């Protein structure tokens, strides 16, 4: 297949691009390489994973995006480009609206115009908001986001549904749950915690350390994404003949932040000094994926345990950051 991966220099995008290229797909990766976090890390991912043809392109540039679609003739698109991070969305909300709504709209338009056979895009577990109904299943109400980031992801789902309904564009929204592993973003908990532990600084545990996250290893996320990409929504599995579906992709086992820190301590061979702090705006107490739908449709289950995943993360972390 000829496949476009947006956000190809990102955490998930670089892994997905590599796996697709390695199995023989013709992959084009795009990324704007912005400075939302260390650009050197983004470039290092592209070098480390290799494989796809890469172009520096911003999805907010509708003209450049359309020219790319017209030239390449994509069969499928994996849309992973987005402004990520819950807490940071309260600081620079404009960038989140521009990328996650306006930029994603440009992707939808290009897919419609050039008759893409399947669009898979990254939504987020954050759309579930603060709810006591666990585990989170796809049929739950998601009308009460508690962060601007979550609101932009919910907006993307609504836009995508409308395109599927109006233009019969096959679309799958994947609600990712707390992805971690080698090559992760430096603003995410694993690297923030590992840095603090190695440097002898206290780590900040918000929600008094009682928060739980459904940590899901990057390889499981990437493999699940590709399994879904290969099977567009069929008439039998959709509602009212609209070729649109939403699927959780997570580990299905929430882990307390304190337990996650303990695994890091074991892997690093050093104890952490913990600082318990109140909940931050936009945070939720717990995430927990019900992955029944993904398992039934594709027979797919995450295979990497937390202990294995943290060990692989720490191995990479020590090599990359020379710890």
GROMACS .gro file of N, CA and C in nm, residues 21 23 70 124 145 158-160 170 175 182 196 204 217 222 237 251:
model
   51
   21UNK      N    1   0.719   0.037   0.681
   21UNK     CA    2   0.826   0.028   0.581
   21UNK      C    3   0.892  -0.109   0.583
   23UNK      N    4   0.769  -0.390   0.655
   23UNK     CA    5   0.689  -0.500   0.599
   23UNK      C    6   0.667  -0.482   0.448
   70UNK      N    7  -0.204   1.499  -0.420
   70UNK     CA    8  -0.222   1.493  -0.565
   70UNK      C    9  -0.104   1.421  -0.631
  124UNK      N   10  -0.773   1.017   2.175
  124UNK     CA   11  -0.706   1.008   2.304
  124UNK      C   12  -0.802   0.960   2.413
  145UNK      N   13  -1.524   1.700   2.836
  145UNK     CA   14  -1.377   1.703   2.846
  145UNK      C   15  -1.333   1.798   2.957
  158UNK      N   16  -1.567   1.421   1.605
  158UNK     CA   17  -1.692   1.469   1.546
  158UNK      C   18  -1.675   1.508   1.400
  159UNK      N   19  -1.565   1.577   1.369
  159UNK     CA   20  -1.537   1.612   1.230
  159UNK      C   21  -1.523   1.485   1.145
  160UNK      N   22  -1.451   1.387   1.199
  160UNK     CA   23  -1.429   1.264   1.124
  160UNK      C   24  -1.560   1.191   1.098
  170UNK      N   25  -1.401   0.589   0.475
  170UNK     CA   26  -1.377   0.495   0.585
  170UNK      C   27  -1.275   0.552   0.686
  175UNK      N   28  -0.842   0.565   2.030
  175UNK     CA   29  -0.823   0.636   2.157
  175UNK      C   30  -0.705   0.572   2.231
  182UNK      N   31   1.081   0.350   2.478
  182UNK     CA   32   1.195   0.418   2.417
  182UNK      C   33   1.150   0.524   2.316
  196UNK      N   34   1.477   1.309   3.714
  196UNK     CA   35   1.480   1.350   3.854
  196UNK      C   36   1.550   1.246   3.941
  204UNK      N   37   0.768   1.498   4.112
  204UNK     CA   38   0.637   1.552   4.149
  204UNK      C   39   0.528   1.452   4.110
  217UNK      N   40   0.273   0.007   2.619
  217UNK     CA   41   0.405   0.011   2.557
  217UNK      C   42   0.396   0.049   2.410
  222UNK      N   43   0.185   0.067   1.833
  222UNK     CA   44   0.214   0.071   1.690
  222UNK      C   45   0.158  -0.051   1.618
  237UNK      N   46  -2.018  -0.391   1.056
  237UNK     CA   47  -1.978  -0.350   1.191
  237UNK      C   48  -2.010  -0.205   1.223
  251UNK      N   49  -0.359  -0.098   2.747
  251UNK     CA   50  -0.314  -0.223   2.808
  251UNK      C   51  -0.426  -0.292   2.885
   0.00000   0.00000   0.00000
